[in-house]
Amino acid sequence: MLMMITSSIPMTMVEWLNYGWGYFQMNSLYEQIYNLSNLILAWRKARKGKTRKDYVKEFEKDTPGNLLKLQGELKNQTYFPKPLVTFIFRDPKTRKISKADFRDRIVHHAIIKIIEPLFDKSFIYDSCANRIGKGNLFAIKRFQEFLRKVTHSGSRIAFCLKADIRHYFQEVNHSILIELIKRKIKDEKVIWLIKQILENGENMTGRGMPLGNLTSQFFANVYLNELDYFIKQGLKAKYYIRYVDDFVILHNSREQLEEWKEKIDIFLREKLRLELHPEKSKVIPLSKGVDFVGFRCFYYFRLLRKRNIIKILTKIKEYKEGKTVSLEEIKRKLAI
């Protein structure tokens, strides 16, 4: 398929693809995003594990033409994302998932490929979600490492502030997010493109990001990087891990964690216009076990939560029945 595309691309663009990213990194940030080499890589990422989907097959009836058209729209700033498709997903918590059109997902991958390296190096080590080399397994290993340290290998009592941000994706403030992005990105065309994506959807109030977009996952880390630095540098919390909007802090003093909880809630309200979930944010003894990233963690062992076992078995069954579940999706579930 790639050979088919490159055969219809001018020679200079084929050279860019062959010789890699260094050839065009002198161009502006926005030009790097719509560069055809970048769009081809973005298309390949967007289609991964989804080649059976009808919308992918439809796009690939004329992949070269569709990519060149998309490039032209981005170059001329006439690009507008298509309306999101929204559906309700129960897993078991009810979530509203908004799905972008396939061509828009290609744009999302193209953006992230270029701008993510500018931000990732400023993220704290224990920000674990949606980052290369991190994830659920990394987060749970760090939790167990911190648990051993704070309890001196189980010989001392310790506690955990297990916290969750209330309606996080629905409440992200666009103006604040854009200002945070502008600290790293000065190219106004890139900012324009990001606004196009943020403002796409039924919510035009300047708040919220669609759950399901690749860009939303990345922007979630940009936004809460402010919280990470407040907790690590402002509060001097040593044992802190965040996975999207769930985070834990371990300490041997319940009183200290209760005090930090109040300060964190004030910071979120004043700086990021968010708040802790009142029912899901509490200080608990580590001896009782802590639910984190799909596991219930105790001193000497961890248990995979029952609902995650059911989800994995369901996906395997659907795959065996020849449904649209891909092998890649099964592998992602098993990676927990």
mmCIF file with all atom_site columns, N, CA, C and O in Angstrom, residues 66-106:
data_model
loop_
_atom_site.group_PDB
_atom_site.id
_atom_site.type_symbol
_atom_site.label_atom_id
_atom_site.label_alt_id
_atom_site.label_comp_id
_atom_site.label_asym_id
_atom_site.label_entity_id
_atom_site.label_seq_id
_atom_site.pdbx_PDB_ins_code
_atom_site.Cartn_x
_atom_site.Cartn_y
_atom_site.Cartn_z
_atom_site.occupancy
_atom_site.B_iso_or_equiv
_atom_site.pdbx_formal_charge
_atom_site.auth_seq_id
_atom_site.auth_comp_id
_atom_site.auth_asym_id
_atom_site.auth_atom_id
_atom_site.pdbx_PDB_model_num
ATOM 1   N N  . ASN A 1 66  ? -6.819  11.160 -1.114 1.00 0.00 ? 66  ASN A N  1
ATOM 2   C CA . ASN A 1 66  ? -7.366  11.652 0.155  1.00 0.00 ? 66  ASN A CA 1
ATOM 3   C C  . ASN A 1 66  ? -6.294  12.301 1.020  1.00 0.00 ? 66  ASN A C  1
ATOM 4   O O  . ASN A 1 66  ? -6.546  13.317 1.685  1.00 0.00 ? 66  ASN A O  1
ATOM 5   N N  . LEU A 1 67  ? -5.086  11.738 1.022  1.00 0.00 ? 67  LEU A N  1
ATOM 6   C CA . LEU A 1 67  ? -4.003  12.335 1.808  1.00 0.00 ? 67  LEU A CA 1
ATOM 7   C C  . LEU A 1 67  ? -3.552  13.664 1.214  1.00 0.00 ? 67  LEU A C  1
ATOM 8   O O  . LEU A 1 67  ? -3.284  14.632 1.942  1.00 0.00 ? 67  LEU A O  1
ATOM 9   N N  . LEU A 1 68  ? -3.481  13.726 -0.107 1.00 0.00 ? 68  LEU A N  1
ATOM 10  C CA . LEU A 1 68  ? -3.087  14.979 -0.764 1.00 0.00 ? 68  LEU A CA 1
ATOM 11  C C  . LEU A 1 68  ? -4.150  16.062 -0.554 1.00 0.00 ? 68  LEU A C  1
ATOM 12  O O  . LEU A 1 68  ? -3.822  17.234 -0.367 1.00 0.00 ? 68  LEU A O  1
ATOM 13  N N  . LYS A 1 69  ? -5.416  15.665 -0.580 1.00 0.00 ? 69  LYS A N  1
ATOM 14  C CA . LYS A 1 69  ? -6.499  16.629 -0.323 1.00 0.00 ? 69  LYS A CA 1
ATOM 15  C C  . LYS A 1 69  ? -6.406  17.150 1.104  1.00 0.00 ? 69  LYS A C  1
ATOM 16  O O  . LYS A 1 69  ? -6.552  18.359 1.358  1.00 0.00 ? 69  LYS A O  1
ATOM 17  N N  . LEU A 1 70  ? -6.166  16.240 2.051  1.00 0.00 ? 70  LEU A N  1
ATOM 18  C CA . LEU A 1 70  ? -6.029  16.628 3.450  1.00 0.00 ? 70  LEU A CA 1
ATOM 19  C C  . LEU A 1 70  ? -4.835  17.554 3.628  1.00 0.00 ? 70  LEU A C  1
ATOM 20  O O  . LEU A 1 70  ? -4.917  18.567 4.346  1.00 0.00 ? 70  LEU A O  1
ATOM 21  N N  . GLN A 1 71  ? -3.733  17.262 2.957  1.00 0.00 ? 71  GLN A N  1
ATOM 22  C CA . GLN A 1 71  ? -2.551  18.114 3.028  1.00 0.00 ? 71  GLN A CA 1
ATOM 23  C C  . GLN A 1 71  ? -2.865  19.515 2.514  1.00 0.00 ? 71  GLN A C  1
ATOM 24  O O  . GLN A 1 71  ? -2.474  20.527 3.115  1.00 0.00 ? 71  GLN A O  1
ATOM 25  N N  . GLY A 1 72  ? -3.602  19.591 1.403  1.00 0.00 ? 72  GLY A N  1
ATOM 26  C CA . GLY A 1 72  ? -3.953  20.894 0.837  1.00 0.00 ? 72  GLY A CA 1
ATOM 27  C C  . GLY A 1 72  ? -4.813  21.715 1.781  1.00 0.00 ? 72  GLY A C  1
ATOM 28  O O  . GLY A 1 72  ? -4.617  22.927 1.938  1.00 0.00 ? 72  GLY A O  1
ATOM 29  N N  . GLU A 1 73  ? -5.769  21.066 2.428  1.00 0.00 ? 73  GLU A N  1
ATOM 30  C CA . GLU A 1 73  ? -6.638  21.773 3.376  1.00 0.00 ? 73  GLU A CA 1
ATOM 31  C C  . GLU A 1 73  ? -5.843  22.300 4.566  1.00 0.00 ? 73  GLU A C  1
ATOM 32  O O  . GLU A 1 73  ? -6.071  23.422 5.032  1.00 0.00 ? 73  GLU A O  1
ATOM 33  N N  . LEU A 1 74  ? -4.914  21.496 5.059  1.00 0.00 ? 74  LEU A N  1
ATOM 34  C CA . LEU A 1 74  ? -4.090  21.935 6.186  1.00 0.00 ? 74  LEU A CA 1
ATOM 35  C C  . LEU A 1 74  ? -3.162  23.078 5.766  1.00 0.00 ? 74  LEU A C  1
ATOM 36  O O  . LEU A 1 74  ? -3.024  24.080 6.482  1.00 0.00 ? 74  LEU A O  1
ATOM 37  N N  . LYS A 1 75  ? -2.555  22.935 4.612  1.00 0.00 ? 75  LYS A N  1
ATOM 38  C CA . LYS A 1 75  ? -1.627  23.959 4.123  1.00 0.00 ? 75  LYS A CA 1
ATOM 39  C C  . LYS A 1 75  ? -2.327  25.301 3.946  1.00 0.00 ? 75  LYS A C  1
ATOM 40  O O  . LYS A 1 75  ? -1.780  26.355 4.304  1.00 0.00 ? 75  LYS A O  1
ATOM 41  N N  . ASN A 1 76  ? -3.535  25.280 3.400  1.00 0.00 ? 76  ASN A N  1
ATOM 42  C CA . ASN A 1 76  ? -4.277  26.517 3.118  1.00 0.00 ? 76  ASN A CA 1
ATOM 43  C C  . ASN A 1 76  ? -5.144  26.970 4.286  1.00 0.00 ? 76  ASN A C  1
ATOM 44  O O  . ASN A 1 76  ? -5.865  27.961 4.173  1.00 0.00 ? 76  ASN A O  1
ATOM 45  N N  . GLN A 1 77  ? -5.106  26.220 5.381  1.00 0.00 ? 77  GLN A N  1
ATOM 46  C CA . GLN A 1 77  ? -5.923  26.488 6.568  1.00 0.00 ? 77  GLN A CA 1
ATOM 47  C C  . GLN A 1 77  ? -7.413  26.539 6.233  1.00 0.00 ? 77  GLN A C  1
ATOM 48  O O  . GLN A 1 77  ? -8.166  27.356 6.768  1.00 0.00 ? 77  GLN A O  1
ATOM 49  N N  . THR A 1 78  ? -7.828  25.637 5.378  1.00 0.00 ? 78  THR A N  1
ATOM 50  C CA . THR A 1 78  ? -9.257  25.464 5.068  1.00 0.00 ? 78  THR A CA 1
ATOM 51  C C  . THR A 1 78  ? -9.773  24.173 5.688  1.00 0.00 ? 78  THR A C  1
ATOM 52  O O  . THR A 1 78  ? -10.898 23.751 5.408  1.00 0.00 ? 78  THR A O  1
ATOM 53  N N  . TYR A 1 79  ? -8.957  23.546 6.512  1.00 0.00 ? 79  TYR A N  1
ATOM 54  C CA . TYR A 1 79  ? -9.339  22.286 7.157  1.00 0.00 ? 79  TYR A CA 1
ATOM 55  C C  . TYR A 1 79  ? -10.334 22.534 8.278  1.00 0.00 ? 79  TYR A C  1
ATOM 56  O O  . TYR A 1 79  ? -10.146 23.417 9.120  1.00 0.00 ? 79  TYR A O  1
ATOM 57  N N  . PHE A 1 80  ? -11.404 21.746 8.287  1.00 0.00 ? 80  PHE A N  1
ATOM 58  C CA . PHE A 1 80  ? -12.372 21.751 9.377  1.00 0.00 ? 80  PHE A CA 1
ATOM 59  C C  . PHE A 1 80  ? -12.698 20.302 9.712  1.00 0.00 ? 80  PHE A C  1
ATOM 60  O O  . PHE A 1 80  ? -13.042 19.524 8.817  1.00 0.00 ? 80  PHE A O  1
ATOM 61  N N  . PRO A 1 81  ? -12.569 19.911 10.968 1.00 0.00 ? 81  PRO A N  1
ATOM 62  C CA . PRO A 1 81  ? -12.902 18.522 11.321 1.00 0.00 ? 81  PRO A CA 1
ATOM 63  C C  . PRO A 1 81  ? -14.390 18.242 11.138 1.00 0.00 ? 81  PRO A C  1
ATOM 64  O O  . PRO A 1 81  ? -15.230 19.136 11.294 1.00 0.00 ? 81  PRO A O  1
ATOM 65  N N  . LYS A 1 82  ? -14.704 17.002 10.814 1.00 0.00 ? 82  LYS A N  1
ATOM 66  C CA . LYS A 1 82  ? -16.097 16.600 10.654 1.00 0.00 ? 82  LYS A CA 1
ATOM 67  C C  . LYS A 1 82  ? -16.742 16.410 12.024 1.00 0.00 ? 82  LYS A C  1
ATOM 68  O O  . LYS A 1 82  ? -16.053 16.211 13.030 1.00 0.00 ? 82  LYS A O  1
ATOM 69  N N  . PRO A 1 83  ? -18.076 16.484 12.092 1.00 0.00 ? 83  PRO A N  1
ATOM 70  C CA . PRO A 1 83  ? -18.757 16.308 13.388 1.00 0.00 ? 83  PRO A CA 1
ATOM 71  C C  . PRO A 1 83  ? -18.398 14.983 14.046 1.00 0.00 ? 83  PRO A C  1
ATOM 72  O O  . PRO A 1 83  ? -18.220 13.965 13.367 1.00 0.00 ? 83  PRO A O  1
ATOM 73  N N  . LEU A 1 84  ? -18.277 15.011 15.362 1.00 0.00 ? 84  LEU A N  1
ATOM 74  C CA . LEU A 1 84  ? -17.960 13.806 16.116 1.00 0.00 ? 84  LEU A CA 1
ATOM 75  C C  . LEU A 1 84  ? -19.184 12.892 16.185 1.00 0.00 ? 84  LEU A C  1
ATOM 76  O O  . LEU A 1 84  ? -20.320 13.357 16.218 1.00 0.00 ? 84  LEU A O  1
ATOM 77  N N  . VAL A 1 85  ? -18.918 11.597 16.210 1.00 0.00 ? 85  VAL A N  1
ATOM 78  C CA . VAL A 1 85  ? -19.980 10.614 16.423 1.00 0.00 ? 85  VAL A CA 1
ATOM 79  C C  . VAL A 1 85  ? -19.944 10.224 17.892 1.00 0.00 ? 85  VAL A C  1
ATOM 80  O O  . VAL A 1 85  ? -18.923 9.731  18.388 1.00 0.00 ? 85  VAL A O  1
ATOM 81  N N  . THR A 1 86  ? -21.034 10.460 18.606 1.00 0.00 ? 86  THR A N  1
ATOM 82  C CA . THR A 1 86  ? -21.065 10.241 20.051 1.00 0.00 ? 86  THR A CA 1
ATOM 83  C C  . THR A 1 86  ? -21.933 9.040  20.401 1.00 0.00 ? 86  THR A C  1
ATOM 84  O O  . THR A 1 86  ? -22.996 8.841  19.830 1.00 0.00 ? 86  THR A O  1
ATOM 85  N N  . PHE A 1 87  ? -21.439 8.232  21.337 1.00 0.00 ? 87  PHE A N  1
ATOM 86  C CA . PHE A 1 87  ? -22.220 7.097  21.825 1.00 0.00 ? 87  PHE A CA 1
ATOM 87  C C  . PHE A 1 87  ? -21.903 6.874  23.298 1.00 0.00 ? 87  PHE A C  1
ATOM 88  O O  . PHE A 1 87  ? -20.912 7.376  23.824 1.00 0.00 ? 87  PHE A O  1
ATOM 89  N N  . ILE A 1 88  ? -22.790 6.141  23.955 1.00 0.00 ? 88  ILE A N  1
ATOM 90  C CA . ILE A 1 88  ? -22.640 5.862  25.383 1.00 0.00 ? 88  ILE A CA 1
ATOM 91  C C  . ILE A 1 88  ? -22.007 4.491  25.561 1.00 0.00 ? 88  ILE A C  1
ATOM 92  O O  . ILE A 1 88  ? -22.411 3.508  24.945 1.00 0.00 ? 88  ILE A O  1
ATOM 93  N N  . PHE A 1 89  ? -20.977 4.444  26.412 1.00 0.00 ? 89  PHE A N  1
ATOM 94  C CA . PHE A 1 89  ? -20.243 3.211  26.651 1.00 0.00 ? 89  PHE A CA 1
ATOM 95  C C  . PHE A 1 89  ? -20.289 2.905  28.141 1.00 0.00 ? 89  PHE A C  1
ATOM 96  O O  . PHE A 1 89  ? -19.984 3.776  28.966 1.00 0.00 ? 89  PHE A O  1
ATOM 97  N N  . ARG A 1 90  ? -20.675 1.667  28.502 1.00 0.00 ? 90  ARG A N  1
ATOM 98  C CA . ARG A 1 90  ? -20.747 1.264  29.908 1.00 0.00 ? 90  ARG A CA 1
ATOM 99  C C  . ARG A 1 90  ? -19.676 0.220  30.184 1.00 0.00 ? 90  ARG A C  1
ATOM 100 O O  . ARG A 1 90  ? -19.703 -0.854 29.594 1.00 0.00 ? 90  ARG A O  1
ATOM 101 N N  . ASP A 1 91  ? -18.769 0.548  31.137 1.00 0.00 ? 91  ASP A N  1
ATOM 102 C CA . ASP A 1 91  ? -17.557 -0.285 31.256 1.00 0.00 ? 91  ASP A CA 1
ATOM 103 C C  . ASP A 1 91  ? -17.030 -0.403 32.695 1.00 0.00 ? 91  ASP A C  1
ATOM 104 O O  . ASP A 1 91  ? -15.817 -0.323 32.882 1.00 0.00 ? 91  ASP A O  1
ATOM 105 N N  . PRO A 1 92  ? -17.764 -0.620 33.799 1.00 0.00 ? 92  PRO A N  1
ATOM 106 C CA . PRO A 1 92  ? -19.207 -0.567 33.927 1.00 0.00 ? 92  PRO A CA 1
ATOM 107 C C  . PRO A 1 92  ? -19.721 0.866  34.093 1.00 0.00 ? 92  PRO A C  1
ATOM 108 O O  . PRO A 1 92  ? -20.885 1.128  33.993 1.00 0.00 ? 92  PRO A O  1
ATOM 109 N N  . LYS A 1 93  ? -18.780 1.803  34.356 1.00 0.00 ? 93  LYS A N  1
ATOM 110 C CA . LYS A 1 93  ? -19.182 3.195  34.514 1.00 0.00 ? 93  LYS A CA 1
ATOM 111 C C  . LYS A 1 93  ? -19.652 3.740  33.169 1.00 0.00 ? 93  LYS A C  1
ATOM 112 O O  . LYS A 1 93  ? -19.061 3.458  32.123 1.00 0.00 ? 93  LYS A O  1
ATOM 113 N N  . THR A 1 94  ? -20.713 4.515  33.197 1.00 0.00 ? 94  THR A N  1
ATOM 114 C CA . THR A 1 94  ? -21.248 5.093  31.962 1.00 0.00 ? 94  THR A CA 1
ATOM 115 C C  . THR A 1 94  ? -20.356 6.232  31.493 1.00 0.00 ? 94  THR A C  1
ATOM 116 O O  . THR A 1 94  ? -20.078 7.167  32.244 1.00 0.00 ? 94  THR A O  1
ATOM 117 N N  . ARG A 1 95  ? -19.898 6.129  30.258 1.00 0.00 ? 95  ARG A N  1
ATOM 118 C CA . ARG A 1 95  ? -19.040 7.159  29.684 1.00 0.00 ? 95  ARG A CA 1
ATOM 119 C C  . ARG A 1 95  ? -19.603 7.598  28.338 1.00 0.00 ? 95  ARG A C  1
ATOM 120 O O  . ARG A 1 95  ? -20.144 6.793  27.590 1.00 0.00 ? 95  ARG A O  1
ATOM 121 N N  . LYS A 1 96  ? -19.421 8.870  28.057 1.00 0.00 ? 96  LYS A N  1
ATOM 122 C CA . LYS A 1 96  ? -19.827 9.413  26.766 1.00 0.00 ? 96  LYS A CA 1
ATOM 123 C C  . LYS A 1 96  ? -18.586 9.504  25.883 1.00 0.00 ? 96  LYS A C  1
ATOM 124 O O  . LYS A 1 96  ? -17.690 10.292 26.132 1.00 0.00 ? 96  LYS A O  1
ATOM 125 N N  . ILE A 1 97  ? -18.539 8.665  24.865 1.00 0.00 ? 97  ILE A N  1
ATOM 126 C CA . ILE A 1 97  ? -17.380 8.595  23.974 1.00 0.00 ? 97  ILE A CA 1
ATOM 127 C C  . ILE A 1 97  ? -17.699 9.336  22.679 1.00 0.00 ? 97  ILE A C  1
ATOM 128 O O  . ILE A 1 97  ? -18.752 9.119  22.067 1.00 0.00 ? 97  ILE A O  1
ATOM 129 N N  . SER A 1 98  ? -16.807 10.219 22.265 1.00 0.00 ? 98  SER A N  1
ATOM 130 C CA . SER A 1 98  ? -16.969 10.954 21.013 1.00 0.00 ? 98  SER A CA 1
ATOM 131 C C  . SER A 1 98  ? -15.885 10.520 20.044 1.00 0.00 ? 98  SER A C  1
ATOM 132 O O  . SER A 1 98  ? -14.694 10.635 20.346 1.00 0.00 ? 98  SER A O  1
ATOM 133 N N  . LYS A 1 99  ? -16.308 10.012 18.912 1.00 0.00 ? 99  LYS A N  1
ATOM 134 C CA . LYS A 1 99  ? -15.394 9.415  17.947 1.00 0.00 ? 99  LYS A CA 1
ATOM 135 C C  . LYS A 1 99  ? -15.196 10.341 16.760 1.00 0.00 ? 99  LYS A C  1
ATOM 136 O O  . LYS A 1 99  ? -16.159 10.791 16.137 1.00 0.00 ? 99  LYS A O  1
ATOM 137 N N  . ALA A 1 100 ? -13.946 10.637 16.447 1.00 0.00 ? 100 ALA A N  1
ATOM 138 C CA . ALA A 1 100 ? -13.628 11.509 15.322 1.00 0.00 ? 100 ALA A CA 1
ATOM 139 C C  . ALA A 1 100 ? -13.661 10.719 14.016 1.00 0.00 ? 100 ALA A C  1
ATOM 140 O O  . ALA A 1 100 ? -13.441 9.509  13.994 1.00 0.00 ? 100 ALA A O  1
ATOM 141 N N  . ASP A 1 101 ? -13.925 11.415 12.921 1.00 0.00 ? 101 ASP A N  1
ATOM 142 C CA . ASP A 1 101 ? -13.864 10.814 11.593 1.00 0.00 ? 101 ASP A CA 1
ATOM 143 C C  . ASP A 1 101 ? -12.442 10.324 11.331 1.00 0.00 ? 101 ASP A C  1
ATOM 144 O O  . ASP A 1 101 ? -11.469 10.869 11.871 1.00 0.00 ? 101 ASP A O  1
ATOM 145 N N  . PHE A 1 102 ? -12.302 9.299  10.495 1.00 0.00 ? 102 PHE A N  1
ATOM 146 C CA . PHE A 1 102 ? -10.981 8.696  10.261 1.00 0.00 ? 102 PHE A CA 1
ATOM 147 C C  . PHE A 1 102 ? -9.960  9.710  9.758  1.00 0.00 ? 102 PHE A C  1
ATOM 148 O O  . PHE A 1 102 ? -8.812  9.734  10.212 1.00 0.00 ? 102 PHE A O  1
ATOM 149 N N  . ARG A 1 103 ? -10.352 10.589 8.829  1.00 0.00 ? 103 ARG A N  1
ATOM 150 C CA . ARG A 1 103 ? -9.398  11.577 8.304  1.00 0.00 ? 103 ARG A CA 1
ATOM 151 C C  . ARG A 1 103 ? -8.961  12.536 9.410  1.00 0.00 ? 103 ARG A C  1
ATOM 152 O O  . ARG A 1 103 ? -7.810  12.992 9.420  1.00 0.00 ? 103 ARG A O  1
ATOM 153 N N  . ASP A 1 104 ? -9.841  12.825 10.349 1.00 0.00 ? 104 ASP A N  1
ATOM 154 C CA . ASP A 1 104 ? -9.478  13.697 11.465 1.00 0.00 ? 104 ASP A CA 1
ATOM 155 C C  . ASP A 1 104 ? -8.529  12.992 12.431 1.00 0.00 ? 104 ASP A C  1
ATOM 156 O O  . ASP A 1 104 ? -7.659  13.620 13.026 1.00 0.00 ? 104 ASP A O  1
ATOM 157 N N  . ARG A 1 105 ? -8.688  11.686 12.552 1.00 0.00 ? 105 ARG A N  1
ATOM 158 C CA . ARG A 1 105 ? -7.759  10.929 13.396 1.00 0.00 ? 105 ARG A CA 1
ATOM 159 C C  . ARG A 1 105 ? -6.352  10.943 12.799 1.00 0.00 ? 105 ARG A C  1
ATOM 160 O O  . ARG A 1 105 ? -5.360  10.919 13.533 1.00 0.00 ? 105 ARG A O  1
ATOM 161 N N  . ILE A 1 106 ? -6.280  10.968 11.479 1.00 0.00 ? 106 ILE A N  1
ATOM 162 C CA . ILE A 1 106 ? -4.973  11.096 10.829 1.00 0.00 ? 106 ILE A CA 1
ATOM 163 C C  . ILE A 1 106 ? -4.334  12.429 11.215 1.00 0.00 ? 106 ILE A C  1
ATOM 164 O O  . ILE A 1 106 ? -3.139  12.493 11.535 1.00 0.00 ? 106 ILE A O  1
#
